[in-house]
Amino acid sequence: MLARYVRILKSPGSYGVRVDYQEDDDGLVHKRADIVHSAAALLEKCHLIKYERSSGRFQSTELGRIASHYYVTHNSMATYYQHLRPIMSTLELFRVFALSNEFKLLPVSIPQNSCQIDL
């Protein structure tokens, strides 16, 4: 993390830091605050944290702790929050989990024998 910060200070344009940040903010304090605010707002939108904008404080929610413990992306957690219900069939549950980003690149093979076809 420190190496990235040093690289941003040496070459801010390469990391999307606009000129207006560079002129007024040598240590990029405002830029870093903007990055933290954007990330916190996104996590709050996904119900992973509670974000108090006035003080800049945030607190993890139960969903946020689950996501961090199991390395689940914020997009997947937002999907779960939106689609999961207290009572669901197994098929419905699999459909929700199939919407996860973690499963998007999972290859699906064509069944080749009768046992696989039956499954």
XYZ file of C-alpha atoms in Angstrom:
119
model
C 0.000 0.000 0.000
C 2.815 2.404 0.838
C 4.534 1.681 -2.477
C 1.344 2.557 -4.368
C 1.034 5.815 -2.406
C 4.632 6.741 -3.270
C 4.013 5.947 -6.953
C 0.878 8.105 -6.961
C 2.830 11.009 -5.471
C 5.573 10.639 -8.098
C 3.225 10.272 -11.074
C -0.311 11.385 -10.124
C -1.561 11.613 -13.717
C -0.893 7.902 -14.246
C -3.344 7.110 -11.440
C -6.164 9.396 -12.576
C -5.392 12.235 -10.172
C -6.644 15.434 -11.782
C -4.500 18.561 -11.953
C -6.733 20.447 -9.496
C -5.796 17.945 -6.782
C -2.107 18.254 -7.556
C -1.989 22.059 -7.306
C -3.567 22.463 -3.867
C -2.701 19.176 -2.198
C 0.925 18.032 -2.187
C 0.273 14.964 -0.024
C -2.975 14.196 -1.879
C -4.866 14.275 1.416
C -8.061 15.460 -0.286
C -7.762 12.853 -3.036
C -7.311 10.089 -0.467
C -10.317 11.399 1.491
C -12.381 11.313 -1.714
C -11.317 7.709 -2.372
C -12.271 6.665 1.173
C -15.608 8.501 0.939
C -16.429 6.853 -2.418
C -15.554 3.391 -1.101
C -17.553 3.930 2.104
C -20.587 5.174 0.156
C -20.440 2.096 -2.101
C -20.138 -0.275 0.877
C -23.037 1.471 2.591
C -25.160 1.135 -0.562
C -24.446 -2.616 -0.478
C -25.433 -2.740 3.241
C -21.938 -3.807 4.321
C -21.244 -0.814 6.575
C -23.083 2.014 8.303
C -21.472 5.269 7.181
C -21.870 8.519 9.090
C -20.920 11.127 6.492
C -20.783 14.090 8.875
C -18.081 12.571 11.082
C -16.548 10.182 8.538
C -17.068 7.248 10.891
C -18.199 3.874 9.668
C -19.131 0.628 11.328
C -19.336 -2.845 9.862
C -22.712 -4.541 9.620
C -23.367 -8.237 10.034
C -23.371 -8.611 6.239
C -20.057 -6.771 6.058
C -18.478 -9.109 8.576
C -19.752 -12.142 6.647
C -18.396 -10.718 3.378
C -14.976 -10.052 4.864
C -14.782 -13.412 6.610
C -15.639 -15.385 3.458
C -14.028 -13.029 0.883
C -17.323 -12.313 -0.869
C -17.399 -9.249 -3.138
C -19.627 -6.290 -2.378
C -21.559 -6.909 -5.614
C -22.400 -10.461 -4.572
C -23.441 -9.346 -1.100
C -25.739 -6.718 -2.643
C -27.266 -9.472 -4.798
C -27.813 -11.684 -1.749
C -29.349 -8.793 0.185
C -31.733 -8.108 -2.685
C -32.792 -11.672 -3.513
C -32.547 -13.802 -0.360
C -35.745 -14.355 1.614
C -36.298 -16.120 4.948
C -37.989 -19.077 3.243
C -36.635 -20.335 -0.083
C -36.496 -23.642 -1.889
C -33.161 -25.238 -2.637
C -33.568 -24.407 -6.311
C -34.282 -20.736 -5.560
C -31.257 -20.598 -3.283
C -28.998 -22.036 -5.990
C -30.374 -19.502 -8.463
C -29.469 -16.630 -6.142
C -25.959 -17.952 -5.577
C -25.558 -18.488 -9.312
C -25.961 -14.713 -9.713
C -22.783 -14.160 -7.662
C -19.707 -12.647 -9.264
C -17.712 -15.496 -7.776
C -19.502 -17.987 -10.052
C -19.487 -15.985 -13.301
C -16.263 -17.554 -14.581
C -17.050 -21.086 -13.428
C -16.927 -23.340 -16.510
C -19.928 -25.498 -17.235
C -19.247 -28.776 -19.012
C -21.678 -30.656 -21.180
C -22.807 -33.954 -19.588
C -21.179 -36.885 -21.349
C -22.642 -39.927 -19.700
C -26.101 -40.949 -18.512
C -25.240 -40.527 -14.830
C -24.303 -36.878 -15.376
C -27.393 -36.314 -17.504
C -29.609 -37.641 -14.706
C -28.085 -35.130 -12.285
